[in-house]
């Protein structure tokens, strides 16, 4: 492409062509963040369940903090390494959505220090926050598995108020909302690249 | 009545850069070079002209250990682009 002057028809064609080039539905590695958070949370949930149920270890719930402590630095490291030549408005919206959701999910358990009632609801409420963020992320990128996974996870969150062993439901929630859609997302991105 | 076309936008490469930046929040130099198939030297010159006019913002930084030049369109650039498209439309309408 050169610095030449165009006629009106050529200008319109060029604008249309360039705008069409920026449409990139599924980005390679886009599902990796969901997979990282999904697998870490899934593993921690099962670990808390077994340590609490089978060994009755009082410190087992402290393991929940491993999710942000391992997950966030890992995501930061992956994002820094991932070559990213453009940032779309959708990328920006999703980033802000997860920053706000992550901050709320991190602060909410701390309120439990001052009010024991909050402690009873930490996992279901955390689950709702993450489910809603997942549904919205899926809606922003028009990716149905993420939306469906988020809706199922939201239903599981409500179920936690009525059933025992919410750690297992929490693990299942990450499986349907993050791990399965994350793999599908990466697979679709791989296919669209090829 | 013909509206005057912005001479800064009425060039193939600068119009391509503006069209690409209009659709994304920000894009780096290598992305613009790949999409426009322009040479690095020519692209740098045209980006600088758009920057001086206040149509785009350019920031230099690093991604990991690699230097990165990021470009994003400004409100002024969006307004200029909208006026340009409006003027183009008047030409196309008249040609019909």
Short mmCIF file of C-alpha atoms in Angstrom, two decimals:
data_model
loop_
_atom_site.label_atom_id
_atom_site.label_comp_id
_atom_site.label_asym_id
_atom_site.label_seq_id
_atom_site.Cartn_x
_atom_site.Cartn_y
_atom_site.Cartn_z
CA UNK A 1 0.00 0.00 0.00
CA UNK A 2 1.29 3.45 -0.89
CA UNK A 3 0.62 7.10 -0.24
CA UNK A 4 -1.55 7.58 -3.32
CA UNK A 5 -4.82 9.50 -3.66
CA UNK A 6 -8.00 7.51 -4.18
CA UNK A 7 -11.29 8.25 -5.87
CA UNK A 8 -14.48 8.11 -3.80
CA UNK A 9 -15.36 4.55 -4.81
CA UNK A 10 -11.87 3.26 -4.01
CA UNK A 11 -11.98 5.03 -0.64
CA UNK A 12 -15.22 3.33 0.32
CA UNK A 13 -13.90 -0.06 -0.78
CA UNK A 14 -10.71 0.45 1.21
CA UNK A 15 -12.59 1.44 4.38
CA UNK A 16 -14.87 -1.60 4.07
CA UNK A 17 -11.93 -3.93 3.45
CA UNK A 18 -9.90 -2.64 6.38
CA UNK A 19 -12.80 -2.76 8.83
CA UNK A 20 -13.58 -6.33 7.73
CA UNK A 21 -9.96 -7.31 8.44
CA UNK A 22 -10.27 -6.35 12.09
CA UNK A 23 -13.08 -8.84 12.67
CA UNK A 24 -11.47 -11.61 14.62
CA UNK A 25 -13.98 -13.76 16.38
CA UNK A 26 -11.93 -16.26 18.33
CA UNK A 27 -8.43 -15.34 19.27
CA UNK A 28 -5.78 -18.03 19.59
CA UNK A 29 -5.21 -18.87 23.27
CA UNK A 30 -8.33 -16.94 24.28
CA UNK A 31 -9.59 -19.91 26.29
CA UNK A 32 -6.33 -20.35 28.21
CA UNK A 33 -7.29 -17.94 31.00
CA UNK A 34 -10.53 -19.84 31.55
CA UNK A 35 -8.58 -23.11 31.59
CA UNK A 36 -6.02 -21.82 34.10
CA UNK A 37 -8.63 -20.47 36.51
CA UNK A 38 -10.91 -23.45 35.88
CA UNK A 39 -8.31 -26.14 36.61
CA UNK A 40 -6.84 -24.34 39.64
CA UNK A 41 -10.29 -23.74 41.17
CA UNK A 42 -11.45 -27.27 40.32
CA UNK A 43 -8.40 -28.83 42.00
CA UNK A 44 -8.59 -26.57 45.07
CA UNK A 45 -12.33 -27.30 45.50
CA UNK A 46 -11.71 -31.06 45.48
CA UNK A 47 -8.73 -30.68 47.83
CA UNK A 48 -10.80 -28.65 50.32
CA UNK A 49 -13.61 -31.21 50.12
CA UNK A 50 -11.40 -34.24 50.79
CA UNK A 51 -9.30 -32.62 53.51
CA UNK A 52 -12.43 -31.36 55.26
CA UNK A 53 -14.65 -34.42 54.82
CA UNK A 54 -12.15 -37.24 55.27
CA UNK A 55 -9.53 -35.74 57.57
CA UNK A 56 -11.62 -33.01 59.26
CA UNK A 57 -8.73 -30.56 58.99
CA UNK A 58 -9.80 -27.21 60.40
CA UNK A 59 -7.41 -25.28 58.18
CA UNK A 60 -8.72 -26.82 54.95
CA UNK A 61 -10.90 -23.77 54.01
CA UNK A 62 -7.77 -21.61 54.05
CA UNK A 63 -6.82 -23.39 50.82
CA UNK A 64 -9.47 -21.33 48.98
CA UNK A 65 -6.96 -18.48 48.97
CA UNK A 66 -4.76 -20.59 46.68
CA UNK A 67 -7.17 -19.77 43.84
CA UNK A 68 -6.26 -16.05 43.63
CA UNK A 69 -2.74 -16.58 44.95
CA UNK A 70 -1.82 -19.05 42.20
CA UNK A 71 -4.35 -18.05 39.55
CA UNK A 72 -3.78 -14.30 39.30
CA UNK A 73 0.05 -14.36 38.97
CA UNK A 74 -0.26 -17.21 36.44
CA UNK A 75 -2.73 -15.22 34.34
CA UNK A 76 -0.54 -12.11 34.57
CA UNK A 77 2.47 -14.14 33.38
CA UNK A 78 0.54 -15.77 30.50
CA UNK A 79 -0.93 -12.43 29.36
CA UNK A 80 2.51 -10.83 29.32
CA UNK A 81 3.92 -13.67 27.23
CA UNK A 82 1.03 -13.86 24.77
CA UNK A 83 1.72 -11.90 21.58
CA UNK A 84 -1.14 -9.47 21.19
CA UNK A 85 -0.95 -6.94 18.43
CA UNK A 86 -4.43 -5.48 18.85
CA UNK A 87 -6.83 -4.82 21.66
CA UNK A 88 -10.47 -4.62 20.66
CA UNK A 89 -13.23 -2.82 22.56
CA UNK A 90 -14.62 -6.25 23.49
CA UNK A 91 -11.21 -7.23 24.97
CA UNK A 92 -11.33 -4.05 27.03
CA UNK A 93 -14.86 -4.72 28.30
CA UNK A 94 -13.99 -8.31 29.25
CA UNK A 95 -10.83 -7.16 31.07
CA UNK A 96 -12.75 -4.60 33.13
CA UNK A 97 -15.52 -7.12 33.82
CA UNK A 98 -13.06 -9.67 35.25
CA UNK A 99 -11.03 -7.09 37.18
CA UNK A 100 -14.19 -5.85 38.93
CA UNK A 101 -15.57 -9.38 39.44
CA UNK A 102 -12.21 -10.63 40.72
CA UNK A 103 -11.90 -7.70 43.13
CA UNK A 104 -15.43 -8.28 44.51
CA UNK A 105 -14.77 -12.03 44.79
CA UNK A 106 -11.54 -11.29 46.67
CA UNK A 107 -12.97 -8.67 49.06
CA UNK A 108 -16.26 -10.43 49.86
CA UNK A 109 -14.76 -13.25 52.03
CA UNK A 110 -12.94 -10.62 54.11
CA UNK A 111 -16.32 -9.20 55.18
CA UNK A 112 -16.78 -12.56 56.91
CA UNK A 113 -14.24 -11.44 59.52
CA UNK A 114 -16.82 -8.93 60.77
CA UNK A 115 -20.02 -10.86 60.17
CA UNK A 116 -20.19 -14.65 60.58
CA UNK A 117 -23.37 -14.82 58.48
CA UNK A 118 -21.29 -13.87 55.46
CA UNK A 119 -19.06 -16.92 56.07
CA UNK A 120 -22.04 -19.19 55.48
CA UNK A 121 -22.62 -17.67 52.05
CA UNK A 122 -19.09 -17.10 50.77
CA UNK A 123 -18.92 -19.99 48.29
CA UNK A 124 -22.45 -19.60 46.82
CA UNK A 125 -22.00 -15.83 46.42
CA UNK A 126 -18.51 -16.24 44.91
CA UNK A 127 -20.00 -18.80 42.59
CA UNK A 128 -22.72 -16.37 41.49
CA UNK A 129 -20.23 -13.57 40.83
CA UNK A 130 -18.05 -15.83 38.67
CA UNK A 131 -21.06 -17.33 36.85
CA UNK A 132 -22.39 -13.89 35.94
CA UNK A 133 -18.97 -12.76 34.69
CA UNK A 134 -18.74 -15.95 32.61
CA UNK A 135 -22.18 -15.44 31.07
CA UNK A 136 -21.37 -11.82 30.18
CA UNK A 137 -17.95 -12.75 28.74
CA UNK A 138 -19.64 -15.34 26.54
CA UNK A 139 -22.27 -12.83 25.45
CA UNK A 140 -19.61 -10.20 24.58
CA UNK A 141 -17.75 -12.57 22.26
CA UNK A 142 -20.93 -14.35 21.08
CA UNK A 143 -19.63 -17.70 22.28
CA UNK A 144 -22.53 -19.94 23.23
CA UNK A 145 -20.67 -22.66 25.24
CA UNK A 146 -19.47 -19.96 27.66
CA UNK A 147 -22.98 -18.53 28.03
CA UNK A 148 -24.55 -21.97 28.54
CA UNK A 149 -21.77 -23.01 30.95
CA UNK A 150 -22.30 -19.78 32.91
CA UNK A 151 -26.06 -20.33 33.11
CA UNK A 152 -25.60 -23.91 34.36
CA UNK A 153 -23.02 -22.63 36.88
CA UNK A 154 -25.47 -19.96 38.05
CA UNK A 155 -28.13 -22.64 38.58
CA UNK A 156 -25.58 -24.69 40.57
CA UNK A 157 -24.82 -21.60 42.68
CA UNK A 158 -28.47 -21.39 43.75
CA UNK A 159 -28.43 -25.13 44.45
CA UNK A 160 -25.60 -24.60 46.96
CA UNK A 161 -28.05 -22.88 49.33
CA UNK A 162 -30.05 -26.12 49.59
CA UNK A 163 -27.48 -28.94 49.37
CA UNK A 164 -24.59 -30.20 51.50
CA UNK A 165 -21.06 -30.55 50.12
CA UNK A 166 -20.96 -27.29 48.22
CA UNK A 167 -17.24 -27.80 47.49
CA UNK A 168 -18.15 -30.54 45.02
CA UNK A 169 -20.80 -28.35 43.38
CA UNK A 170 -18.23 -25.53 43.25
CA UNK A 171 -15.82 -27.90 41.45
CA UNK A 172 -18.58 -28.91 39.01
CA UNK A 173 -19.32 -25.24 38.42
CA UNK A 174 -15.75 -24.60 37.24
CA UNK A 175 -15.89 -27.68 35.05
CA UNK A 176 -18.99 -26.51 33.15
CA UNK A 177 -18.33 -22.75 33.20
CA UNK A 178 -14.60 -22.59 32.52
CA UNK A 179 -12.84 -25.87 31.71
CA UNK A 180 -15.18 -27.23 29.02
CA UNK A 181 -15.84 -23.83 27.31
CA UNK A 182 -12.10 -23.00 27.59
CA UNK A 183 -11.15 -26.13 25.65
CA UNK A 184 -13.87 -25.50 23.04
CA UNK A 185 -12.76 -21.87 22.68
CA UNK A 186 -9.14 -22.85 22.08
CA UNK A 187 -10.19 -25.56 19.64
CA UNK A 188 -12.38 -23.12 17.63
CA UNK A 189 -9.59 -20.54 17.61
CA UNK A 190 -7.18 -23.19 16.35
CA UNK A 191 -9.64 -24.20 13.59
CA UNK A 192 -10.32 -20.62 12.51
CA UNK A 193 -6.56 -19.96 12.36
CA UNK A 194 -6.03 -22.98 10.11
CA UNK B 1 -22.90 20.64 -3.31
CA UNK B 2 -19.57 18.83 -2.83
CA UNK B 3 -18.08 18.75 0.61
CA UNK B 4 -14.33 19.06 0.71
CA UNK B 5 -12.46 15.81 1.38
CA UNK B 6 -9.90 15.97 4.18
CA UNK B 7 -6.56 15.77 2.29
CA UNK B 8 -4.95 14.05 5.25
CA UNK B 9 -7.40 11.16 5.02
CA UNK B 10 -7.69 11.12 1.25
CA UNK B 11 -4.62 8.98 0.80
CA UNK B 12 -4.64 5.20 0.55
CA UNK B 13 -2.31 4.35 3.42
CA UNK B 14 -3.51 6.96 5.90
CA UNK B 15 -7.13 6.06 5.23
CA UNK B 16 -6.30 2.37 5.75
CA UNK B 17 -4.60 3.14 9.07
CA UNK B 18 -7.58 5.20 10.26
CA UNK B 19 -10.08 2.53 9.14
CA UNK B 20 -8.18 -0.16 11.05
CA UNK B 21 -7.85 1.94 14.19
CA UNK B 22 -11.51 2.89 14.09
CA UNK B 23 -12.50 -0.73 14.67
CA UNK B 24 -10.13 -1.59 17.53
CA UNK B 25 -9.27 0.02 20.85
CA UNK B 26 -5.55 -0.04 19.99
CA UNK B 27 -3.22 -1.73 17.55
CA UNK B 28 0.53 -2.07 17.38
CA UNK B 29 2.82 -1.09 14.56
CA UNK B 30 3.41 -4.65 13.28
CA UNK B 31 -0.34 -5.29 13.07
CA UNK B 32 -0.85 -2.15 10.97
CA UNK B 33 2.10 -3.09 8.76
CA UNK B 34 0.73 -6.61 8.20
CA UNK B 35 -2.77 -5.43 7.37
CA UNK B 36 -1.75 -2.56 5.10
CA UNK B 37 1.20 -4.38 3.49
CA UNK B 38 3.10 -1.10 3.65
CA UNK B 39 6.83 -0.73 4.23
CA UNK B 40 7.92 0.14 7.78
CA UNK B 41 9.43 3.45 6.64
CA UNK B 42 6.35 4.63 4.78
CA UNK B 43 4.04 3.48 7.56
CA UNK B 44 6.10 5.37 10.17
CA UNK B 45 5.89 8.57 8.12
CA UNK B 46 2.12 8.32 7.64
CA UNK B 47 1.51 7.43 11.31
CA UNK B 48 3.50 10.49 12.30
CA UNK B 49 1.43 12.75 10.00
CA UNK B 50 -1.77 11.45 11.60
CA UNK B 51 -0.27 11.89 15.07
CA UNK B 52 0.78 15.49 14.38
CA UNK B 53 -2.76 16.24 13.15
CA UNK B 54 -4.11 14.86 16.43
CA UNK B 55 -6.04 12.07 14.69
CA UNK B 56 -4.21 9.27 16.48
CA UNK B 57 -2.18 8.81 19.66
CA UNK B 58 1.06 6.88 19.63
CA UNK B 59 2.67 5.35 22.70
CA UNK B 60 5.88 3.40 22.89
CA UNK B 61 6.47 0.69 25.46
CA UNK B 62 7.44 -2.92 25.93
CA UNK B 63 5.53 -6.19 25.80
CA UNK B 64 7.72 -8.63 27.70
CA UNK B 65 11.18 -7.78 26.41
CA UNK B 66 10.01 -6.65 22.97
CA UNK B 67 9.53 -2.95 22.16
CA UNK B 68 5.99 -2.13 21.09
CA UNK B 69 4.48 0.95 19.42
CA UNK B 70 0.78 1.23 20.11
CA UNK B 71 -1.59 3.43 18.10
CA UNK B 72 -5.12 4.44 18.96
CA UNK B 73 -7.57 6.78 17.30
CA UNK B 74 -8.52 10.00 19.14
CA UNK B 75 -11.93 11.68 19.39
CA UNK B 76 -10.65 14.24 16.92
CA UNK B 77 -9.68 11.43 14.55
CA UNK B 78 -13.12 9.84 14.85
CA UNK B 79 -14.78 13.19 14.10
CA UNK B 80 -12.49 13.76 11.09
CA UNK B 81 -13.22 10.25 9.82
CA UNK B 82 -16.99 10.77 10.20
CA UNK B 83 -16.76 14.05 8.24
CA UNK B 84 -14.68 12.34 5.57
CA UNK B 85 -17.22 9.53 5.14
CA UNK B 86 -20.04 12.09 5.04
CA UNK B 87 -18.21 13.98 2.28
CA UNK B 88 -17.55 10.75 0.40
CA UNK B 89 -21.23 9.93 0.56
CA UNK B 90 -22.11 13.24 -1.11
CA UNK B 91 -19.77 12.35 -3.99
CA UNK B 92 -21.21 8.85 -4.36
CA UNK B 93 -24.81 10.13 -4.17
CA UNK B 94 -24.10 12.64 -6.91
CA UNK B 95 -22.53 9.99 -9.10
CA UNK B 96 -25.69 7.82 -8.92
#
